């Protein structure tokens, strides 16, 4: 499978890294209008064994394999067809709707995978609803890393016990859009605060996206996200009211069983005393921490899961592309 990557920031780099660990993937081309090849080589994970070097301003060497690099702002101008790139991993936030993402198709790509929630593109989360993908879909979304953490967990709970309603509190690591020191804000005053010193309320569409991935939960989950001063790891704190009475031990058993079965490698289960930083390079989307949760009544329960931000998420992006390739109709 030949992939093209639009935007070589953290997600773009990690998608490339994960894809290159597999024999069935090839990086056909990279496009980024904001950074040059020197920046790309510097940002790429240093533990990539074959190594990454800069051949020139328009070429990166992954090991010995040359990969062309472009800097087009308009996706229609990227020569995907010439490079043979079939699956485009879209990581730039300006192209999250179908109309804008379709520019890649005009440039010769076959499929576009939007690495963000989308208002109109169908959303697929591996382990939850990827089986619903149809070959005629040319543009899809993989939602966010938070949705990929939340969806497998609520799927297990809803399938086993039913969910009446739920409240999600998300603790998300600081982002590159925040300030390291206090500075006049770009959009709103709270954005001016120093990220290493403050916990800030934020906004996200993760709970809404879960409703698109699992229609039975549409409108049943609300979310209160916070940006916290951690560099990488994030967590979700989920409180749900169940349709059926269940003890916390029964709920733990259901999650543990799925983590060792259908959702192995996607949903994790831990009971040991751990820190979130223990999961920095964990490729699972969601790691349920049994000791952090509690049964609050006959049908009310609090559950906690953490995730390594983009590492697990990018693994799922690559897995979704592999699934799409198996069903392709072109």
C-alpha positions as YAML, in Angstrom:
chain: A
units: angstrom
residues:
- id: 1
  name: UNK
  ca: [0.00, 0.00, 0.00]
- id: 2
  name: UNK
  ca: [1.44, 3.32, -1.07]
- id: 3
  name: UNK
  ca: [0.54, 6.22, 1.18]
- id: 4
  name: UNK
  ca: [1.03, 9.95, 0.90]
- id: 5
  name: UNK
  ca: [1.16, 12.16, 3.97]
- id: 6
  name: UNK
  ca: [-0.10, 15.74, 3.98]
- id: 7
  name: UNK
  ca: [1.35, 17.47, 7.01]
- id: 8
  name: UNK
  ca: [4.46, 16.04, 8.67]
- id: 9
  name: UNK
  ca: [3.89, 17.15, 12.24]
- id: 10
  name: UNK
  ca: [3.53, 14.72, 15.13]
- id: 11
  name: UNK
  ca: [0.73, 12.66, 13.59]
- id: 12
  name: UNK
  ca: [2.29, 12.64, 10.13]
- id: 13
  name: UNK
  ca: [5.65, 11.53, 11.53]
- id: 14
  name: UNK
  ca: [4.16, 8.77, 13.66]
- id: 15
  name: UNK
  ca: [1.94, 7.44, 10.87]
- id: 16
  name: UNK
  ca: [5.05, 7.17, 8.70]
- id: 17
  name: UNK
  ca: [6.99, 5.50, 11.53]
- id: 18
  name: UNK
  ca: [4.24, 2.93, 12.19]
- id: 19
  name: UNK
  ca: [3.72, 2.25, 8.48]
- id: 20
  name: UNK
  ca: [7.44, 1.66, 7.95]
- id: 21
  name: UNK
  ca: [7.42, -1.10, 10.57]
- id: 22
  name: UNK
  ca: [5.23, -3.13, 8.21]
- id: 23
  name: UNK
  ca: [6.23, -4.88, 5.00]
- id: 24
  name: UNK
  ca: [2.99, -4.03, 3.21]
- id: 25
  name: UNK
  ca: [3.31, -0.23, 3.41]
- id: 26
  name: UNK
  ca: [5.40, 2.24, 1.44]
- id: 27
  name: UNK
  ca: [5.71, 6.01, 1.88]
- id: 28
  name: UNK
  ca: [5.20, 7.33, -1.65]
- id: 29
  name: UNK
  ca: [5.43, 11.06, -0.92]
- id: 30
  name: UNK
  ca: [5.15, 13.74, 1.76]
- id: 31
  name: UNK
  ca: [3.68, 17.22, 1.46]
- id: 32
  name: UNK
  ca: [4.03, 20.00, 4.02]
- id: 33
  name: UNK
  ca: [3.89, 23.72, 3.21]
- id: 34
  name: UNK
  ca: [5.14, 24.74, 6.65]
- id: 35
  name: UNK
  ca: [8.41, 22.87, 7.30]
- id: 36
  name: UNK
  ca: [11.39, 21.80, 5.19]
- id: 37
  name: UNK
  ca: [13.19, 18.47, 4.89]
- id: 38
  name: UNK
  ca: [15.71, 19.36, 7.63]
- id: 39
  name: UNK
  ca: [12.83, 19.95, 10.06]
- id: 40
  name: UNK
  ca: [11.19, 16.68, 9.02]
- id: 41
  name: UNK
  ca: [14.33, 14.64, 9.59]
- id: 42
  name: UNK
  ca: [14.87, 16.28, 12.97]
- id: 43
  name: UNK
  ca: [11.29, 15.58, 14.13]
- id: 44
  name: UNK
  ca: [11.17, 11.95, 13.00]
- id: 45
  name: UNK
  ca: [11.45, 9.35, 15.81]
- id: 46
  name: UNK
  ca: [15.15, 8.75, 16.47]
- id: 47
  name: UNK
  ca: [14.64, 5.02, 17.10]
- id: 48
  name: UNK
  ca: [13.85, 4.33, 13.45]
- id: 49
  name: UNK
  ca: [16.57, 1.74, 12.84]
- id: 50
  name: UNK
  ca: [17.29, 2.31, 9.11]
- id: 51
  name: UNK
  ca: [17.64, 6.03, 9.84]
- id: 52
  name: UNK
  ca: [16.28, 9.10, 8.08]
- id: 53
  name: UNK
  ca: [18.53, 11.59, 6.28]
- id: 54
  name: UNK
  ca: [18.11, 14.59, 4.04]
- id: 55
  name: UNK
  ca: [19.20, 14.03, 0.47]
- id: 56
  name: UNK
  ca: [18.21, 17.52, -0.65]
- id: 57
  name: UNK
  ca: [15.47, 20.11, -0.15]
- id: 58
  name: UNK
  ca: [12.99, 17.94, -2.06]
- id: 59
  name: UNK
  ca: [13.96, 14.43, -0.96]
- id: 60
  name: UNK
  ca: [14.18, 12.44, 2.27]
- id: 61
  name: UNK
  ca: [15.95, 9.11, 2.56]
- id: 62
  name: UNK
  ca: [14.21, 6.53, 4.75]
- id: 63
  name: UNK
  ca: [17.13, 4.16, 5.03]
- id: 64
  name: UNK
  ca: [18.20, 4.07, 1.38]
- id: 65
  name: UNK
  ca: [14.75, 4.67, -0.09]
- id: 66
  name: UNK
  ca: [14.21, 8.19, -1.49]
- id: 67
  name: UNK
  ca: [10.85, 9.80, -0.77]
- id: 68
  name: UNK
  ca: [9.85, 12.98, -2.63]
- id: 69
  name: UNK
  ca: [8.82, 15.97, -0.52]
- id: 70
  name: UNK
  ca: [6.56, 18.79, -1.68]
- id: 71
  name: UNK
  ca: [5.41, 22.08, -0.16]
- id: 72
  name: UNK
  ca: [2.07, 22.84, -1.81]
- id: 73
  name: UNK
  ca: [-0.61, 24.74, 0.11]
- id: 74
  name: UNK
  ca: [-3.30, 23.62, -2.32]
- id: 75
  name: UNK
  ca: [-3.79, 19.82, -2.23]
- id: 76
  name: UNK
  ca: [-4.87, 19.84, -5.89]
- id: 77
  name: UNK
  ca: [-1.31, 20.78, -6.83]
- id: 78
  name: UNK
  ca: [0.34, 17.85, -5.05]
- id: 79
  name: UNK
  ca: [1.44, 15.29, -7.69]
- id: 80
  name: UNK
  ca: [0.05, 12.26, -5.89]
- id: 81
  name: UNK
  ca: [-0.66, 10.46, -9.15]
- id: 82
  name: UNK
  ca: [2.95, 10.83, -10.31]
- id: 83
  name: UNK
  ca: [4.29, 9.39, -7.06]
- id: 84
  name: UNK
  ca: [1.83, 6.49, -7.01]
- id: 85
  name: UNK
  ca: [0.32, 7.53, -3.67]
- id: 86
  name: UNK
  ca: [-3.10, 5.89, -3.29]
- id: 87
  name: UNK
  ca: [-4.03, 6.54, 0.34]
- id: 88
  name: UNK
  ca: [-3.55, 10.09, 1.58]
- id: 89
  name: UNK
  ca: [-3.21, 10.66, 5.31]
- id: 90
  name: UNK
  ca: [-4.55, 14.18, 5.87]
- id: 91
  name: UNK
  ca: [-3.21, 15.68, 9.10]
- id: 92
  name: UNK
  ca: [-3.64, 19.41, 8.41]
- id: 93
  name: UNK
  ca: [-6.62, 20.88, 10.25]
- id: 94
  name: UNK
  ca: [-7.72, 23.01, 7.29]
- id: 95
  name: UNK
  ca: [-8.95, 20.00, 5.31]
- id: 96
  name: UNK
  ca: [-11.32, 18.13, 7.61]
- id: 97
  name: UNK
  ca: [-14.50, 18.28, 5.52]
- id: 98
  name: UNK
  ca: [-15.24, 16.23, 2.41]
- id: 99
  name: UNK
  ca: [-15.22, 19.15, -0.02]
- id: 100
  name: UNK
  ca: [-11.73, 20.30, 0.93]
- id: 101
  name: UNK
  ca: [-10.33, 16.79, 1.36]
- id: 102
  name: UNK
  ca: [-11.62, 15.91, -2.12]
- id: 103
  name: UNK
  ca: [-8.84, 18.08, -3.55]
- id: 104
  name: UNK
  ca: [-6.51, 15.13, -2.98]
- id: 105
  name: UNK
  ca: [-8.71, 12.98, -5.22]
- id: 106
  name: UNK
  ca: [-8.46, 15.60, -7.96]
- id: 107
  name: UNK
  ca: [-4.68, 15.33, -7.63]
- id: 108
  name: UNK
  ca: [-4.81, 11.61, -8.37]
- id: 109
  name: UNK
  ca: [-5.22, 9.96, -4.98]
- id: 110
  name: UNK
  ca: [-7.66, 7.08, -4.53]
- id: 111
  name: UNK
  ca: [-8.63, 7.50, -0.87]
- id: 112
  name: UNK
  ca: [-8.30, 10.19, 1.81]
- id: 113
  name: UNK
  ca: [-8.07, 9.48, 5.53]
- id: 114
  name: UNK
  ca: [-8.76, 12.59, 7.63]
- id: 115
  name: UNK
  ca: [-6.90, 12.41, 10.95]
- id: 116
  name: UNK
  ca: [-9.43, 14.52, 12.85]
- id: 117
  name: UNK
  ca: [-13.15, 14.58, 13.54]
- id: 118
  name: UNK
  ca: [-15.16, 15.56, 10.46]
- id: 119
  name: UNK
  ca: [-18.61, 17.09, 10.22]
- id: 120
  name: UNK
  ca: [-19.57, 15.26, 7.04]
- id: 121
  name: UNK
  ca: [-17.09, 12.45, 6.34]
- id: 122
  name: UNK
  ca: [-17.96, 9.00, 7.75]
- id: 123
  name: UNK
  ca: [-15.99, 8.22, 10.91]
- id: 124
  name: UNK
  ca: [-14.35, 4.87, 11.56]
- id: 125
  name: UNK
  ca: [-12.64, 3.71, 14.75]
- id: 126
  name: UNK
  ca: [-10.71, 0.46, 14.47]
- id: 127
  name: UNK
  ca: [-12.06, -2.09, 16.92]
- id: 128
  name: UNK
  ca: [-15.47, -0.44, 16.98]
- id: 129
  name: UNK
  ca: [-17.00, 0.09, 13.54]
- id: 130
  name: UNK
  ca: [-14.37, -0.38, 10.82]
- id: 131
  name: UNK
  ca: [-16.37, -3.36, 9.56]
- id: 132
  name: UNK
  ca: [-18.97, -0.86, 8.30]
- id: 133
  name: UNK
  ca: [-16.53, 0.63, 5.79]
- id: 134
  name: UNK
  ca: [-17.63, 0.26, 2.16]
- id: 135
  name: UNK
  ca: [-15.22, 0.38, -0.84]
- id: 136
  name: UNK
  ca: [-17.20, 3.18, -2.49]
- id: 137
  name: UNK
  ca: [-16.23, 5.57, 0.32]
- id: 138
  name: UNK
  ca: [-13.33, 7.71, -0.90]
- id: 139
  name: UNK
  ca: [-13.02, 10.06, 2.08]
- id: 140
  name: UNK
  ca: [-13.17, 8.89, 5.69]
- id: 141
  name: UNK
  ca: [-12.26, 10.22, 9.12]
- id: 142
  name: UNK
  ca: [-10.49, 8.45, 11.98]
- id: 143
  name: UNK
  ca: [-11.83, 10.99, 14.50]
- id: 144
  name: UNK
  ca: [-9.44, 12.01, 17.29]
- id: 145
  name: UNK
  ca: [-7.15, 10.15, 19.65]
- id: 146
  name: UNK
  ca: [-9.61, 10.89, 22.47]
- id: 147
  name: UNK
  ca: [-12.48, 9.33, 20.51]
- id: 148
  name: UNK
  ca: [-10.26, 6.31, 19.81]
- id: 149
  name: UNK
  ca: [-9.69, 5.96, 23.56]
- id: 150
  name: UNK
  ca: [-13.31, 6.45, 24.55]
- id: 151
  name: UNK
  ca: [-15.13, 4.47, 21.84]
- id: 152
  name: UNK
  ca: [-13.72, 0.95, 22.54]
- id: 153
  name: UNK
  ca: [-14.41, 1.36, 26.26]
- id: 154
  name: UNK
  ca: [-18.02, 2.52, 25.88]
- id: 155
  name: UNK
  ca: [-18.62, -0.13, 23.22]
- id: 156
  name: UNK
  ca: [-17.84, -2.87, 25.74]
- id: 157
  name: UNK
  ca: [-20.00, -1.27, 28.43]
- id: 158
  name: UNK
  ca: [-22.92, -0.59, 26.11]
- id: 159
  name: UNK
  ca: [-22.81, -4.06, 24.55]
- id: 160
  name: UNK
  ca: [-22.73, -5.81, 27.92]
- id: 161
  name: UNK
  ca: [-24.81, -3.61, 30.20]
- id: 162
  name: UNK
  ca: [-26.38, -0.82, 28.13]
- id: 163
  name: UNK
  ca: [-25.72, 2.89, 28.66]
- id: 164
  name: UNK
  ca: [-28.53, 5.30, 29.57]
- id: 165
  name: UNK
  ca: [-26.33, 8.40, 29.74]
- id: 166
  name: UNK
  ca: [-22.79, 9.38, 30.57]
- id: 167
  name: UNK
  ca: [-20.45, 12.23, 31.40]
- id: 168
  name: UNK
  ca: [-16.84, 12.26, 30.18]
- id: 169
  name: UNK
  ca: [-14.08, 14.38, 31.67]
- id: 170
  name: UNK
  ca: [-11.02, 14.43, 29.44]
- id: 171
  name: UNK
  ca: [-7.54, 15.37, 30.65]
- id: 172
  name: UNK
  ca: [-5.52, 16.19, 27.56]
- id: 173
  name: UNK
  ca: [-1.83, 16.99, 27.35]
- id: 174
  name: UNK
  ca: [-0.65, 20.44, 26.36]
- id: 175
  name: UNK
  ca: [-0.61, 21.15, 22.64]
- id: 176
  name: UNK
  ca: [1.61, 23.14, 20.30]
- id: 177
  name: UNK
  ca: [-1.10, 25.80, 19.97]
- id: 178
  name: UNK
  ca: [-0.75, 26.75, 23.66]
- id: 179
  name: UNK
  ca: [1.67, 29.28, 25.08]
- id: 180
  name: UNK
  ca: [4.74, 28.23, 27.08]
- id: 181
  name: UNK
  ca: [4.75, 31.63, 28.78]
- id: 182
  name: UNK
  ca: [1.90, 34.07, 29.20]
- id: 183
  name: UNK
  ca: [1.33, 36.05, 26.03]
- id: 184
  name: UNK
  ca: [-1.54, 37.97, 24.40]
- id: 185
  name: UNK
  ca: [-4.08, 35.44, 23.11]
- id: 186
  name: UNK
  ca: [-4.80, 34.62, 19.50]
- id: 187
  name: UNK
  ca: [-8.47, 33.68, 20.02]
- id: 188
  name: UNK
  ca: [-9.48, 33.96, 23.68]
- id: 189
  name: UNK
  ca: [-7.95, 35.11, 26.95]
- id: 190
  name: UNK
  ca: [-7.53, 31.68, 28.52]
- id: 191
  name: UNK
  ca: [-5.28, 30.77, 25.59]
- id: 192
  name: UNK
  ca: [-2.80, 33.34, 26.86]
- id: 193
  name: UNK
  ca: [-1.99, 31.37, 30.00]
- id: 194
  name: UNK
  ca: [1.28, 29.44, 30.33]
- id: 195
  name: UNK
  ca: [0.55, 25.80, 29.52]
- id: 196
  name: UNK
  ca: [3.10, 24.27, 31.97]
- id: 197
  name: UNK
  ca: [1.49, 26.15, 34.88]
- id: 198
  name: UNK
  ca: [-2.24, 25.89, 34.32]
- id: 199
  name: UNK
  ca: [-5.16, 23.51, 33.90]
- id: 200
  name: UNK
  ca: [-7.45, 25.01, 31.27]
- id: 201
  name: UNK
  ca: [-10.97, 24.13, 30.25]
- id: 202
  name: UNK
  ca: [-11.21, 23.38, 26.55]
- id: 203
  name: UNK
  ca: [-13.63, 22.10, 23.92]
- id: 204
  name: UNK
  ca: [-13.70, 18.92, 21.86]
- id: 205
  name: UNK
  ca: [-16.05, 16.86, 19.75]
- id: 206
  name: UNK
  ca: [-15.02, 13.46, 21.09]
- id: 207
  name: UNK
  ca: [-18.31, 12.57, 22.77]
- id: 208
  name: UNK
  ca: [-20.23, 13.72, 19.70]
- id: 209
  name: UNK
  ca: [-17.97, 11.62, 17.47]
- id: 210
  name: UNK
  ca: [-18.63, 8.54, 19.62]
- id: 211
  name: UNK
  ca: [-22.31, 9.01, 18.83]
- id: 212
  name: UNK
  ca: [-21.48, 8.84, 15.13]
- id: 213
  name: UNK
  ca: [-19.36, 5.73, 15.56]
- id: 214
  name: UNK
  ca: [-21.90, 4.03, 17.85]
- id: 215
  name: UNK
  ca: [-25.32, 5.41, 16.80]
- id: 216
  name: UNK
  ca: [-27.03, 3.85, 19.83]
- id: 217
  name: UNK
  ca: [-25.09, 6.33, 21.99]
- id: 218
  name: UNK
  ca: [-25.84, 9.41, 19.91]
- id: 219
  name: UNK
  ca: [-26.77, 12.23, 22.29]
- id: 220
  name: UNK
  ca: [-26.18, 10.13, 25.41]
- id: 221
  name: UNK
  ca: [-22.67, 11.37, 26.27]
- id: 222
  name: UNK
  ca: [-21.56, 14.85, 27.28]
- id: 223
  name: UNK
  ca: [-17.97, 15.96, 27.72]
- id: 224
  name: UNK
  ca: [-15.91, 18.38, 29.81]
- id: 225
  name: UNK
  ca: [-12.32, 18.52, 28.51]
- id: 226
  name: UNK
  ca: [-9.32, 20.03, 30.25]
- id: 227
  name: UNK
  ca: [-5.80, 20.76, 29.04]
- id: 228
  name: UNK
  ca: [-3.33, 19.70, 31.72]
- id: 229
  name: UNK
  ca: [0.43, 20.32, 32.13]
- id: 230
  name: UNK
  ca: [1.67, 16.93, 30.95]
- id: 231
  name: UNK
  ca: [3.80, 16.54, 27.85]
- id: 232
  name: UNK
  ca: [2.31, 13.42, 26.35]
- id: 233
  name: UNK
  ca: [-0.15, 11.20, 28.22]
- id: 234
  name: UNK
  ca: [-3.88, 11.88, 28.46]
- id: 235
  name: UNK
  ca: [-6.86, 10.27, 30.18]
- id: 236
  name: UNK
  ca: [-10.64, 10.02, 30.14]
- id: 237
  name: UNK
  ca: [-12.78, 9.82, 33.26]
- id: 238
  name: UNK
  ca: [-16.15, 8.33, 32.33]
- id: 239
  name: UNK
  ca: [-19.21, 8.16, 34.57]
- id: 240
  name: UNK
  ca: [-22.15, 6.25, 33.10]
- id: 241
  name: UNK
  ca: [-25.62, 5.24, 34.17]
- id: 242
  name: UNK
  ca: [-26.32, 1.67, 33.08]
- id: 243
  name: UNK
  ca: [-29.51, 0.11, 31.82]
- id: 244
  name: UNK
  ca: [-28.80, -3.11, 33.70]
- id: 245
  name: UNK
  ca: [-27.61, -3.55, 37.26]
- id: 246
  name: UNK
  ca: [-23.95, -4.58, 37.47]
- id: 247
  name: UNK
  ca: [-21.23, -4.67, 40.09]
- id: 248
  name: UNK
  ca: [-17.88, -3.02, 39.45]
- id: 249
  name: UNK
  ca: [-16.26, -6.46, 39.40]
- id: 250
  name: UNK
  ca: [-18.64, -7.59, 36.65]
- id: 251
  name: UNK
  ca: [-17.77, -4.50, 34.63]
- id: 252
  name: UNK
  ca: [-14.04, -5.07, 35.12]
- id: 253
  name: UNK
  ca: [-14.40, -8.68, 34.05]
- id: 254
  name: UNK
  ca: [-16.20, -7.66, 30.86]
- id: 255
  name: UNK
  ca: [-13.49, -5.14, 29.96]
- id: 256
  name: UNK
  ca: [-10.70, -7.60, 30.79]
- id: 257
  name: UNK
  ca: [-12.28, -10.31, 28.64]
- id: 258
  name: UNK
  ca: [-12.58, -8.01, 25.63]
- id: 259
  name: UNK
  ca: [-9.03, -6.72, 26.13]
- id: 260
  name: UNK
  ca: [-7.81, -10.31, 25.76]
- id: 261
  name: UNK
  ca: [-10.21, -11.14, 22.93]
- id: 262
  name: UNK
  ca: [-11.66, -9.11, 20.08]
- id: 263
  name: UNK
  ca: [-10.11, -5.85, 21.26]
- id: 264
  name: UNK
  ca: [-6.65, -7.21, 22.08]
- id: 265
  name: UNK
  ca: [-4.04, -4.66, 21.09]
- id: 266
  name: UNK
  ca: [-6.66, -1.89, 21.07]
- id: 267
  name: UNK
  ca: [-8.16, -1.92, 24.56]
- id: 268
  name: UNK
  ca: [-5.81, -2.55, 27.47]
- id: 269
  name: UNK
  ca: [-6.52, -3.60, 31.06]
- id: 270
  name: UNK
  ca: [-4.24, -2.92, 34.03]
- id: 271
  name: UNK
  ca: [-4.65, -3.34, 37.79]
- id: 272
  name: UNK
  ca: [-1.07, -2.66, 38.86]
- id: 273
  name: UNK
  ca: [-0.05, 0.68, 40.34]
- id: 274
  name: UNK
  ca: [0.96, 2.64, 37.25]
- id: 275
  name: UNK
  ca: [1.68, 6.16, 36.10]
- id: 276
  name: UNK
  ca: [0.38, 7.57, 32.84]
- id: 277
  name: UNK
  ca: [3.95, 7.97, 31.61]
- id: 278
  name: UNK
  ca: [4.25, 4.17, 31.64]
- id: 279
  name: UNK
  ca: [2.23, 4.21, 28.41]
- id: 280
  name: UNK
  ca: [4.14, 6.81, 26.38]
- id: 281
  name: UNK
  ca: [4.91, 4.40, 23.51]
- id: 282
  name: UNK
  ca: [1.95, 2.08, 24.05]
- id: 283
  name: UNK
  ca: [0.22, 1.29, 20.76]
- id: 284
  name: UNK
  ca: [-3.15, 0.53, 22.37]
- id: 285
  name: UNK
  ca: [-5.89, 3.12, 21.90]
- id: 286
  name: UNK
  ca: [-7.30, 2.86, 25.40]
- id: 287
  name: UNK
  ca: [-5.79, 1.45, 28.61]
- id: 288
  name: UNK
  ca: [-8.42, 0.85, 31.29]
- id: 289
  name: UNK
  ca: [-7.04, 1.41, 34.81]
- id: 290
  name: UNK
  ca: [-9.16, -0.81, 37.04]
- id: 291
  name: UNK
  ca: [-8.01, 0.62, 40.39]
- id: 292
  name: UNK
  ca: [-8.99, 4.16, 39.44]
- id: 293
  name: UNK
  ca: [-12.65, 3.34, 38.88]
- id: 294
  name: UNK
  ca: [-15.47, 2.65, 41.32]
- id: 295
  name: UNK
  ca: [-19.04, 1.45, 41.43]
- id: 296
  name: UNK
  ca: [-21.23, 4.35, 42.60]
- id: 297
  name: UNK
  ca: [-24.50, 2.45, 42.92]
- id: 298
  name: UNK
  ca: [-26.49, -0.38, 41.40]
- id: 299
  name: UNK
  ca: [-26.32, 1.10, 37.91]
- id: 300
  name: UNK
  ca: [-23.85, 3.98, 38.19]
- id: 301
  name: UNK
  ca: [-20.12, 3.52, 37.62]
- id: 302
  name: UNK
  ca: [-16.97, 5.59, 37.17]
- id: 303
  name: UNK
  ca: [-14.31, 4.30, 34.75]
- id: 304
  name: UNK
  ca: [-10.85, 5.67, 33.94]
- id: 305
  name: UNK
  ca: [-8.71, 4.98, 30.88]
- id: 306
  name: UNK
  ca: [-5.53, 6.58, 29.62]
- id: 307
  name: UNK
  ca: [-3.90, 6.79, 26.23]
- id: 308
  name: UNK
  ca: [-0.57, 7.82, 24.78]
- id: 309
  name: UNK
  ca: [-2.02, 10.59, 22.66]
- id: 310
  name: UNK
  ca: [-1.05, 10.03, 19.04]
- id: 311
  name: UNK
  ca: [1.00, 6.82, 19.28]
- id: 312
  name: UNK
  ca: [-1.92, 4.43, 19.57]
- id: 313
  name: UNK
  ca: [-4.01, 6.66, 17.34]
- id: 314
  name: UNK
  ca: [-1.50, 6.55, 14.48]
- id: 315
  name: UNK
  ca: [-1.31, 2.77, 14.81]
- id: 316
  name: UNK
  ca: [-5.08, 2.65, 14.26]
- id: 317
  name: UNK
  ca: [-4.80, 4.97, 11.24]
- id: 318
  name: UNK
  ca: [-2.40, 2.53, 9.57]
- id: 319
  name: UNK
  ca: [-4.61, -0.42, 10.50]
- id: 320
  name: UNK
  ca: [-7.66, 1.30, 9.01]
- id: 321
  name: UNK
  ca: [-5.80, 1.85, 5.73]
- id: 322
  name: UNK
  ca: [-4.85, -1.83, 5.70]
- id: 323
  name: UNK
  ca: [-8.52, -2.73, 6.23]
- id: 324
  name: UNK
  ca: [-9.60, -0.37, 3.45]
- id: 325
  name: UNK
  ca: [-7.07, -1.94, 1.09]
- id: 326
  name: UNK
  ca: [-8.52, -5.40, 1.69]
- id: 327
  name: UNK
  ca: [-11.92, -4.21, 0.51]
- id: 328
  name: UNK
  ca: [-10.86, -1.90, -2.30]
- id: 329
  name: UNK
  ca: [-12.88, -1.89, -5.49]
- id: 330
  name: UNK
  ca: [-10.51, -0.08, -7.87]
...
